[in-house]
PDB file of C-alpha atoms and ligand atoms in Angstrom:
ATOM      1  CA  MET A   1     -11.617  -7.458 -17.991  1.00  0.00           C
ATOM      2  CA  GLU A   2     -10.580  -7.881 -14.336  1.00  0.00           C
ATOM      3  CA  ASN A   3     -12.015  -5.604 -11.653  1.00  0.00           C
ATOM      4  CA  LEU A   4      -9.701  -3.365  -9.685  1.00  0.00           C
ATOM      5  CA  THR A   5     -10.474  -4.292  -6.089  1.00  0.00           C
ATOM      6  CA  PRO A   6      -8.532  -2.715  -3.229  1.00  0.00           C
ATOM      7  CA  GLN A   7      -7.935  -6.248  -1.900  1.00  0.00           C
ATOM      8  CA  SER A   8      -6.310  -7.537  -5.092  1.00  0.00           C
ATOM      9  CA  ILE A   9      -4.102  -4.443  -5.297  1.00  0.00           C
ATOM     10  CA  LEU A  10      -3.105  -4.626  -1.635  1.00  0.00           C
ATOM     11  CA  ASP A  11      -2.573  -8.371  -1.329  1.00  0.00           C
ATOM     12  CA  GLY A  12       1.152  -8.895  -0.630  1.00  0.00           C
ATOM     13  CA  LEU A  13       1.979  -5.429  -2.012  1.00  0.00           C
ATOM     14  CA  GLY A  14       4.797  -5.015   0.487  1.00  0.00           C
ATOM     15  CA  THR A  15       5.006  -1.210   0.442  1.00  0.00           C
ATOM     16  CA  GLN A  16       5.463   0.740   3.665  1.00  0.00           C
ATOM     17  CA  PHE A  17       2.854   3.393   2.956  1.00  0.00           C
ATOM     18  CA  VAL A  18       2.101   3.960  -0.739  1.00  0.00           C
ATOM     19  CA  GLY A  19      -1.158   2.135  -1.493  1.00  0.00           C
ATOM     20  CA  GLN A  20      -1.667   0.899   2.046  1.00  0.00           C
ATOM     21  CA  LYS A  21      -5.004   2.741   1.982  1.00  0.00           C
ATOM     22  CA  ILE A  22      -6.978   2.391  -1.250  1.00  0.00           C
ATOM     23  CA  ILE A  23     -10.334   4.012  -1.862  1.00  0.00           C
ATOM     24  CA  HIS A  24     -12.047   2.583  -4.928  1.00  0.00           C
ATOM     25  CA  PHE A  25     -15.018   4.020  -6.814  1.00  0.00           C
ATOM     26  CA  PRO A  26     -16.881   2.398  -9.731  1.00  0.00           C
ATOM     27  CA  ALA A  27     -17.153   5.892 -11.263  1.00  0.00           C
ATOM     28  CA  LEU A  28     -16.069   9.393 -10.266  1.00  0.00           C
ATOM     29  CA  ASP A  29     -15.984  12.891 -11.747  1.00  0.00           C
ATOM     30  CA  SER A  30     -12.246  13.201 -11.067  1.00  0.00           C
ATOM     31  CA  THR A  31      -9.946  11.342  -8.690  1.00  0.00           C
ATOM     32  CA  MET A  32      -8.171  14.680  -8.100  1.00  0.00           C
ATOM     33  CA  GLU A  33     -11.239  16.166  -6.413  1.00  0.00           C
ATOM     34  CA  ALA A  34     -11.836  13.056  -4.293  1.00  0.00           C
ATOM     35  CA  ALA A  35      -8.159  12.933  -3.289  1.00  0.00           C
ATOM     36  CA  LYS A  36      -8.146  16.580  -2.278  1.00  0.00           C
ATOM     37  CA  ARG A  37     -11.211  16.019  -0.104  1.00  0.00           C
ATOM     38  CA  GLU A  38      -9.590  12.984   1.528  1.00  0.00           C
ATOM     39  CA  ALA A  39      -6.332  14.900   2.043  1.00  0.00           C
ATOM     40  CA  LEU A  40      -8.150  17.736   3.779  1.00  0.00           C
ATOM     41  CA  TRP A  41      -9.922  15.227   6.021  1.00  0.00           C
ATOM     42  CA  GLY A  42      -6.495  13.931   7.069  1.00  0.00           C
ATOM     43  CA  ALA A  43      -5.929  10.855   4.882  1.00  0.00           C
ATOM     44  CA  PRO A  44      -2.436   9.460   5.449  1.00  0.00           C
ATOM     45  CA  ALA A  45       0.355   9.934   2.925  1.00  0.00           C
ATOM     46  CA  GLY A  46       0.258   7.174   0.352  1.00  0.00           C
ATOM     47  CA  THR A  47      -3.566   7.016   0.188  1.00  0.00           C
ATOM     48  CA  VAL A  48      -4.765   6.107  -3.311  1.00  0.00           C
ATOM     49  CA  ILE A  49      -8.075   7.092  -4.870  1.00  0.00           C
ATOM     50  CA  ILE A  50      -8.850   4.922  -7.866  1.00  0.00           C
ATOM     51  CA  THR A  51     -11.815   4.647 -10.191  1.00  0.00           C
ATOM     52  CA  GLU A  52     -12.922   2.413 -13.047  1.00  0.00           C
ATOM     53  CA  GLU A  53     -14.235   5.348 -15.010  1.00  0.00           C
ATOM     54  CA  GLN A  54     -13.869   9.126 -14.811  1.00  0.00           C
ATOM     55  CA  THR A  55     -16.620  11.395 -16.085  1.00  0.00           C
ATOM     56  CA  ALA A  56     -14.867  14.780 -15.767  1.00  0.00           C
ATOM     57  CA  GLY A  57     -11.153  13.941 -15.732  1.00  0.00           C
ATOM     58  CA  ARG A  58      -8.844  16.923 -15.681  1.00  0.00           C
ATOM     59  CA  GLY A  59      -5.582  17.359 -17.538  1.00  0.00           C
ATOM     60  CA  ARG A  60      -2.726  19.849 -17.436  1.00  0.00           C
ATOM     61  CA  LEU A  61      -3.225  23.399 -18.707  1.00  0.00           C
ATOM     62  CA  GLN A  62      -7.002  23.319 -18.136  1.00  0.00           C
ATOM     63  CA  ARG A  63      -7.558  20.419 -20.511  1.00  0.00           C
ATOM     64  CA  THR A  64      -9.915  17.509 -20.047  1.00  0.00           C
ATOM     65  CA  TRP A  65      -8.752  13.904 -19.779  1.00  0.00           C
ATOM     66  CA  VAL A  66     -10.647  10.997 -21.279  1.00  0.00           C
ATOM     67  CA  ALA A  67     -10.612   8.009 -18.904  1.00  0.00           C
ATOM     68  CA  PRO A  68     -13.290   5.476 -19.815  1.00  0.00           C
ATOM     69  CA  LYS A  69     -13.510   1.879 -18.556  1.00  0.00           C
ATOM     70  CA  GLY A  70     -10.320  -0.016 -19.368  1.00  0.00           C
ATOM     71  CA  SER A  71      -8.013   2.855 -18.467  1.00  0.00           C
ATOM     72  CA  LEU A  72      -6.304   3.483 -15.163  1.00  0.00           C
ATOM     73  CA  ALA A  73      -7.249   6.681 -13.364  1.00  0.00           C
ATOM     74  CA  LEU A  74      -5.884   7.268  -9.905  1.00  0.00           C
ATOM     75  CA  SER A  75      -4.586   9.930  -7.557  1.00  0.00           C
ATOM     76  CA  ILE A  76      -2.086   9.496  -4.759  1.00  0.00           C
ATOM     77  CA  ILE A  77      -1.832  11.742  -1.737  1.00  0.00           C
ATOM     78  CA  LEU A  78       1.697  12.564  -0.594  1.00  0.00           C
ATOM     79  CA  ARG A  79       2.959  14.885   2.093  1.00  0.00           C
ATOM     80  CA  PRO A  80       6.557  15.551   1.065  1.00  0.00           C
ATOM     81  CA  ASN A  81       9.000  18.113   2.323  1.00  0.00           C
ATOM     82  CA  ILE A  82       8.425  21.273   0.254  1.00  0.00           C
ATOM     83  CA  ASP A  83      12.023  21.071  -1.020  1.00  0.00           C
ATOM     84  CA  TYR A  84      11.116  17.896  -2.900  1.00  0.00           C
ATOM     85  CA  LEU A  85       8.304  19.455  -4.932  1.00  0.00           C
ATOM     86  CA  PRO A  86      10.337  19.860  -8.154  1.00  0.00           C
ATOM     87  CA  TYR A  87      11.132  16.159  -8.085  1.00  0.00           C
ATOM     88  CA  LEU A  88       7.550  14.908  -7.985  1.00  0.00           C
ATOM     89  CA  ILE A  89       7.179  15.367 -11.755  1.00  0.00           C
ATOM     90  CA  MET A  90      10.307  13.289 -12.318  1.00  0.00           C
ATOM     91  CA  LEU A  91       9.252  10.703  -9.760  1.00  0.00           C
ATOM     92  CA  ALA A  92       5.779  10.303 -11.253  1.00  0.00           C
ATOM     93  CA  SER A  93       6.817  10.005 -14.898  1.00  0.00           C
ATOM     94  CA  LEU A  94       9.688   7.639 -14.058  1.00  0.00           C
ATOM     95  CA  SER A  95       7.416   5.434 -11.919  1.00  0.00           C
ATOM     96  CA  VAL A  96       4.959   5.086 -14.795  1.00  0.00           C
ATOM     97  CA  THR A  97       7.799   4.403 -17.255  1.00  0.00           C
ATOM     98  CA  TYR A  98       9.367   1.744 -15.040  1.00  0.00           C
ATOM     99  CA  SER A  99       6.086   0.026 -14.206  1.00  0.00           C
ATOM    100  CA  ILE A 100       5.052  -0.177 -17.878  1.00  0.00           C
ATOM    101  CA  GLN A 101       8.486  -1.609 -18.626  1.00  0.00           C
ATOM    102  CA  VAL A 102       8.276  -4.242 -15.870  1.00  0.00           C
ATOM    103  CA  VAL A 103       4.709  -5.346 -16.604  1.00  0.00           C
ATOM    104  CA  THR A 104       4.692  -5.250 -20.424  1.00  0.00           C
ATOM    105  CA  GLY A 105       8.337  -5.238 -21.536  1.00  0.00           C
ATOM    106  CA  LEU A 106       7.596  -2.099 -23.604  1.00  0.00           C
ATOM    107  CA  LYS A 107       9.997   0.828 -23.248  1.00  0.00           C
ATOM    108  CA  PRO A 108       8.214   4.190 -23.149  1.00  0.00           C
ATOM    109  CA  GLN A 109       9.815   7.605 -23.388  1.00  0.00           C
ATOM    110  CA  ILE A 110       9.028  10.776 -21.478  1.00  0.00           C
ATOM    111  CA  LYS A 111       8.061  14.016 -23.180  1.00  0.00           C
ATOM    112  CA  TRP A 112       8.921  17.036 -21.077  1.00  0.00           C
ATOM    113  CA  PRO A 113       7.687  17.565 -18.481  1.00  0.00           C
ATOM    114  CA  ASN A 114       5.760  14.389 -17.763  1.00  0.00           C
ATOM    115  CA  ASP A 115       3.908  12.775 -20.639  1.00  0.00           C
ATOM    116  CA  VAL A 116       4.705   9.112 -21.138  1.00  0.00           C
ATOM    117  CA  MET A 117       4.852   8.318 -24.836  1.00  0.00           C
ATOM    118  CA  PHE A 118       5.409   5.730 -27.525  1.00  0.00           C
ATOM    119  CA  ASN A 119       6.488   7.063 -30.931  1.00  0.00           C
ATOM    120  CA  ASP A 120       5.147  10.530 -30.217  1.00  0.00           C
ATOM    121  CA  LYS A 121       1.766   9.212 -29.030  1.00  0.00           C
ATOM    122  CA  LYS A 122       0.719   9.672 -25.445  1.00  0.00           C
ATOM    123  CA  VAL A 123      -0.085   6.663 -23.283  1.00  0.00           C
ATOM    124  CA  CYS A 124      -0.142   8.414 -19.904  1.00  0.00           C
ATOM    125  CA  GLY A 125      -0.795  11.877 -18.528  1.00  0.00           C
ATOM    126  CA  ILE A 126       0.202  13.140 -15.109  1.00  0.00           C
ATOM    127  CA  LEU A 127      -1.244  16.038 -13.167  1.00  0.00           C
ATOM    128  CA  ILE A 128       0.280  17.251  -9.899  1.00  0.00           C
ATOM    129  CA  GLU A 129      -1.565  19.644  -7.614  1.00  0.00           C
ATOM    130  CA  ASN A 130      -0.121  21.035  -4.402  1.00  0.00           C
ATOM    131  CA  ASP A 131      -1.854  22.658  -1.455  1.00  0.00           C
ATOM    132  CA  ILE A 132       0.582  25.290  -0.214  1.00  0.00           C
ATOM    133  CA  ARG A 133      -0.422  27.674   2.561  1.00  0.00           C
ATOM    134  CA  LYS A 134       1.833  30.274   4.168  1.00  0.00           C
ATOM    135  CA  ASN A 135       4.895  28.665   2.558  1.00  0.00           C
ATOM    136  CA  ALA A 136       4.017  25.284   4.039  1.00  0.00           C
ATOM    137  CA  LEU A 137       3.072  22.312   1.901  1.00  0.00           C
ATOM    138  CA  LYS A 138      -0.093  20.686   3.247  1.00  0.00           C
ATOM    139  CA  HIS A 139      -0.223  17.927   0.665  1.00  0.00           C
ATOM    140  CA  SER A 140       0.480  17.039  -2.951  1.00  0.00           C
ATOM    141  CA  VAL A 141      -1.807  14.984  -5.133  1.00  0.00           C
ATOM    142  CA  ILE A 142      -0.305  13.106  -8.053  1.00  0.00           C
ATOM    143  CA  GLY A 143      -2.937  12.178 -10.632  1.00  0.00           C
ATOM    144  CA  ILE A 144      -2.064   9.509 -13.153  1.00  0.00           C
ATOM    145  CA  GLY A 145      -4.114   8.429 -16.154  1.00  0.00           C
ATOM    146  CA  ILE A 146      -2.888   5.516 -18.268  1.00  0.00           C
ATOM    147  CA  ASN A 147      -4.514   4.249 -21.467  1.00  0.00           C
ATOM    148  CA  VAL A 148      -4.311   0.549 -20.678  1.00  0.00           C
ATOM    149  CA  ASN A 149      -7.029  -1.521 -22.355  1.00  0.00           C
ATOM    150  CA  LEU A 150      -8.565   0.930 -24.793  1.00  0.00           C
ATOM    151  CA  ARG A 151      -9.155   0.517 -28.508  1.00  0.00           C
ATOM    152  CA  MET A 152      -8.018   3.923 -29.653  1.00  0.00           C
ATOM    153  CA  ALA A 153     -10.056   3.549 -32.852  1.00  0.00           C
ATOM    154  CA  ASP A 154     -13.108   3.945 -30.585  1.00  0.00           C
ATOM    155  CA  TYR A 155     -11.861   7.421 -29.615  1.00  0.00           C
ATOM    156  CA  PRO A 156     -11.238   9.166 -32.962  1.00  0.00           C
ATOM    157  CA  GLU A 157     -10.975  12.587 -31.286  1.00  0.00           C
ATOM    158  CA  ILE A 158      -7.684  11.607 -29.611  1.00  0.00           C
ATOM    159  CA  ALA A 159      -6.510   8.652 -31.717  1.00  0.00           C
ATOM    160  CA  SER A 160      -3.981  10.708 -33.721  1.00  0.00           C
ATOM    161  CA  ARG A 161      -2.049  11.742 -30.602  1.00  0.00           C
ATOM    162  CA  ALA A 162      -2.762   8.965 -28.094  1.00  0.00           C
ATOM    163  CA  THR A 163      -2.123   5.253 -27.902  1.00  0.00           C
ATOM    164  CA  SER A 164      -2.891   2.466 -25.425  1.00  0.00           C
ATOM    165  CA  LEU A 165      -0.912  -0.451 -24.046  1.00  0.00           C
ATOM    166  CA  SER A 166      -3.381  -2.980 -25.470  1.00  0.00           C
ATOM    167  CA  ASP A 167      -3.165  -1.406 -28.954  1.00  0.00           C
ATOM    168  CA  LEU A 168       0.641  -1.533 -28.765  1.00  0.00           C
ATOM    169  CA  LEU A 169       0.749  -5.130 -27.541  1.00  0.00           C
ATOM    170  CA  GLY A 170      -2.244  -6.601 -29.352  1.00  0.00           C
ATOM    171  CA  ARG A 171      -3.526  -8.029 -26.076  1.00  0.00           C
ATOM    172  CA  GLU A 172      -4.976  -6.813 -22.795  1.00  0.00           C
ATOM    173  CA  VAL A 173      -2.781  -5.909 -19.843  1.00  0.00           C
ATOM    174  CA  SER A 174      -3.624  -6.635 -16.203  1.00  0.00           C
ATOM    175  CA  ARG A 175      -4.478  -3.279 -14.665  1.00  0.00           C
ATOM    176  CA  THR A 176      -4.021  -4.818 -11.205  1.00  0.00           C
ATOM    177  CA  ALA A 177      -0.433  -5.840 -12.025  1.00  0.00           C
ATOM    178  CA  LEU A 178       0.258  -2.401 -13.481  1.00  0.00           C
ATOM    179  CA  VAL A 179      -1.133  -0.432 -10.562  1.00  0.00           C
ATOM    180  CA  ARG A 180       0.684  -2.636  -8.036  1.00  0.00           C
ATOM    181  CA  GLN A 181       4.014  -2.104  -9.813  1.00  0.00           C
ATOM    182  CA  LEU A 182       3.281   1.607 -10.090  1.00  0.00           C
ATOM    183  CA  LEU A 183       2.756   1.918  -6.319  1.00  0.00           C
ATOM    184  CA  ILE A 184       5.968  -0.020  -5.666  1.00  0.00           C
ATOM    185  CA  GLU A 185       7.959   2.230  -8.016  1.00  0.00           C
ATOM    186  CA  ILE A 186       6.464   5.422  -6.557  1.00  0.00           C
ATOM    187  CA  GLU A 187       7.415   4.392  -3.036  1.00  0.00           C
ATOM    188  CA  ARG A 188      10.910   3.267  -4.069  1.00  0.00           C
ATOM    189  CA  LEU A 189      11.658   6.591  -5.800  1.00  0.00           C
ATOM    190  CA  TYR A 190       9.987   8.621  -3.043  1.00  0.00           C
ATOM    191  CA  LEU A 191      12.086   6.976  -0.353  1.00  0.00           C
ATOM    192  CA  SER A 192      15.211   7.632  -2.426  1.00  0.00           C
ATOM    193  CA  LEU A 193      14.597  11.423  -2.363  1.00  0.00           C
ATOM    194  CA  PRO A 194      16.308  12.126   0.994  1.00  0.00           C
ATOM    195  CA  ARG A 195      19.293  10.065  -0.104  1.00  0.00           C
ATOM    196  CA  GLY A 196      19.730  12.605  -2.910  1.00  0.00           C
ATOM    197  CA  GLU A 197      19.896   9.881  -5.524  1.00  0.00           C
ATOM    198  CA  SER A 198      20.040  11.159  -9.035  1.00  0.00           C
ATOM    199  CA  LEU A 199      16.386  11.162  -9.995  1.00  0.00           C
ATOM    200  CA  ILE A 200      17.239  13.913 -12.434  1.00  0.00           C
ATOM    201  CA  GLU A 201      19.796  11.744 -14.225  1.00  0.00           C
ATOM    202  CA  GLN A 202      17.311   8.879 -14.559  1.00  0.00           C
ATOM    203  CA  TRP A 203      14.651  11.295 -15.795  1.00  0.00           C
ATOM    204  CA  LYS A 204      17.017  12.922 -18.319  1.00  0.00           C
ATOM    205  CA  SER A 205      17.959   9.543 -19.720  1.00  0.00           C
ATOM    206  CA  HIS A 206      14.278   8.876 -20.549  1.00  0.00           C
ATOM    207  CA  LEU A 207      13.471  12.381 -21.858  1.00  0.00           C
ATOM    208  CA  ALA A 208      12.795  12.091 -25.582  1.00  0.00           C
ATOM    209  CA  THR A 209      12.575  15.884 -25.826  1.00  0.00           C
ATOM    210  CA  LEU A 210      16.279  16.609 -25.324  1.00  0.00           C
ATOM    211  CA  GLY A 211      18.224  17.226 -28.526  1.00  0.00           C
ATOM    212  CA  GLN A 212      15.040  17.875 -30.548  1.00  0.00           C
ATOM    213  CA  ILE A 213      13.944  21.010 -32.338  1.00  0.00           C
ATOM    214  CA  VAL A 214      10.720  21.935 -30.565  1.00  0.00           C
ATOM    215  CA  ARG A 215       7.918  24.445 -30.392  1.00  0.00           C
ATOM    216  CA  VAL A 216       6.830  25.329 -26.884  1.00  0.00           C
ATOM    217  CA  ASN A 217       3.619  27.029 -25.874  1.00  0.00           C
ATOM    218  CA  SER A 218       4.219  28.535 -22.452  1.00  0.00           C
ATOM    219  CA  GLY A 219       1.339  30.611 -21.121  1.00  0.00           C
ATOM    220  CA  GLY A 220       0.271  31.516 -24.680  1.00  0.00           C
ATOM    221  CA  LYS A 221       3.795  32.545 -25.750  1.00  0.00           C
ATOM    222  CA  ILE A 222       5.426  30.449 -28.450  1.00  0.00           C
ATOM    223  CA  TYR A 223       9.138  29.636 -28.368  1.00  0.00           C
ATOM    224  CA  ARG A 224      11.064  27.627 -30.943  1.00  0.00           C
ATOM    225  CA  GLY A 225      14.502  26.151 -30.734  1.00  0.00           C
ATOM    226  CA  LEU A 226      16.662  23.268 -29.633  1.00  0.00           C
ATOM    227  CA  ALA A 227      15.614  21.531 -26.400  1.00  0.00           C
ATOM    228  CA  GLU A 228      19.130  21.706 -25.040  1.00  0.00           C
ATOM    229  CA  SER A 229      18.968  20.613 -21.413  1.00  0.00           C
ATOM    230  CA  VAL A 230      16.990  20.622 -18.186  1.00  0.00           C
ATOM    231  CA  THR A 231      17.918  22.431 -14.971  1.00  0.00           C
ATOM    232  CA  SER A 232      18.351  20.538 -11.690  1.00  0.00           C
ATOM    233  CA  ASP A 233      14.755  21.396 -10.776  1.00  0.00           C
ATOM    234  CA  GLY A 234      13.352  20.167 -14.069  1.00  0.00           C
ATOM    235  CA  ASN A 235      12.901  23.349 -16.121  1.00  0.00           C
ATOM    236  CA  LEU A 236      13.531  23.056 -19.854  1.00  0.00           C
ATOM    237  CA  ILE A 237      16.253  25.108 -21.537  1.00  0.00           C
ATOM    238  CA  ILE A 238      15.528  26.037 -25.160  1.00  0.00           C
ATOM    239  CA  ARG A 239      18.300  27.435 -27.365  1.00  0.00           C
ATOM    240  CA  GLN A 240      16.601  29.793 -29.799  1.00  0.00           C
ATOM    241  CA  LYS A 241      17.774  30.485 -33.366  1.00  0.00           C
ATOM    242  CA  ASP A 242      19.427  33.767 -32.317  1.00  0.00           C
ATOM    243  CA  GLY A 243      21.552  31.825 -29.799  1.00  0.00           C
ATOM    244  CA  HIS A 244      19.601  33.095 -26.828  1.00  0.00           C
ATOM    245  CA  ALA A 245      18.691  30.451 -24.210  1.00  0.00           C
ATOM    246  CA  ILE A 246      15.306  30.556 -22.544  1.00  0.00           C
ATOM    247  CA  LYS A 247      14.096  28.688 -19.458  1.00  0.00           C
ATOM    248  CA  ILE A 248      10.613  27.156 -19.642  1.00  0.00           C
ATOM    249  CA  ILE A 249       8.960  26.414 -16.304  1.00  0.00           C
ATOM    250  CA  ALA A 250       5.596  25.168 -17.628  1.00  0.00           C
ATOM    251  CA  GLY A 251       4.364  24.576 -21.104  1.00  0.00           C
ATOM    252  CA  ASP A 252       3.420  22.299 -23.894  1.00  0.00           C
ATOM    253  CA  VAL A 253       6.082  20.922 -26.203  1.00  0.00           C
ATOM    254  CA  THR A 254       5.558  19.759 -29.778  1.00  0.00           C
ATOM    255  CA  LEU A 255       8.225  18.480 -32.100  1.00  0.00           C
ATOM    256  CA  ARG A 256       8.978  20.549 -35.188  1.00  0.00           C
TER     257      ARG A 256
HETATM  258  C1  BTN B   1      -2.370  15.613 -18.789  1.00  0.00           C
HETATM  259  O1  BTN B   1      -1.622  14.973 -19.519  1.00  0.00           O
HETATM  260  O2  BTN B   1      -2.893  16.666 -19.167  1.00  0.00           O
HETATM  261  C2  BTN B   1      -2.619  15.099 -17.401  1.00  0.00           C
HETATM  262  C3  BTN B   1      -3.733  14.118 -17.330  1.00  0.00           C
HETATM  263  C4  BTN B   1      -3.965  13.570 -15.949  1.00  0.00           C
HETATM  264  C5  BTN B   1      -5.129  12.608 -15.881  1.00  0.00           C
HETATM  265  C6  BTN B   1      -5.284  11.955 -14.547  1.00  0.00           C
HETATM  266  S1  BTN B   1      -6.460  10.656 -14.564  1.00  0.00           S
HETATM  267  C7  BTN B   1      -6.406  10.551 -12.833  1.00  0.00           C
HETATM  268  C8  BTN B   1      -6.358  11.982 -12.325  1.00  0.00           C
HETATM  269  N1  BTN B   1      -7.689  12.536 -12.203  1.00  0.00           N
HETATM  270  C9  BTN B   1      -7.894  13.553 -13.055  1.00  0.00           C
HETATM  271  O3  BTN B   1      -8.954  14.199 -13.162  1.00  0.00           O
HETATM  272  N2  BTN B   1      -6.777  13.766 -13.780  1.00  0.00           N
HETATM  273  C10 BTN B   1      -5.711  12.865 -13.407  1.00  0.00           C
END
């Protein structure tokens, strides 16, 4: 398997700022922690922290994230206008979707809010953490974990709900090509934010959740109903059996 060197990622990348500074570690507890440290020390927007292997990867809703050798685990520091915060989830999941499509030809779907999936199995998880002080956004860190070259049979604890690109394709995928495309897509979508381009429309068109009967766990409360729509800032609207609509800001969706 090829090594992920900053040089091979950067060579001819052609972005203005995303990925122009890459900090690579052979192993790390979590790229989120390293990225936050770098952000506080003043790392420029677009800085990427990437590792071959994560020993204490973190997921959404206080979960852990398995990222052994062969997967992609990285965090990107951004310093967006606070008004753009709701769009980062859309931007991140779309960038992963597009880059997988370009590099492998596979067409993933997005499960609300930002899991990238194939046939109900997760191939990528995204975690976004923001440092907001006195109503000002200091920085955002987008963490992305993609199961690239993993034999899921080696990970029986997650194999029923996760898949990998190599398992889907029956061959290995260049992680360098994937990360390069990912950085290009992130920058392209990020730069489109001020132009008010319809990120939401692109995101909706990839959301597998819409139109499905779902069960949502939101802060320990369970809601069931039809995933009817999303609001302009990305919240999920569930139409319950009694006709009442409920807005979900954060939660975990499973199909019924
Ligand atoms: C989830 O689906 O729960 C989100 C998983 C996010 C995993 C990535 S891997 C790179 C970055 N570092 C972490 O510790 N987590 C994110």
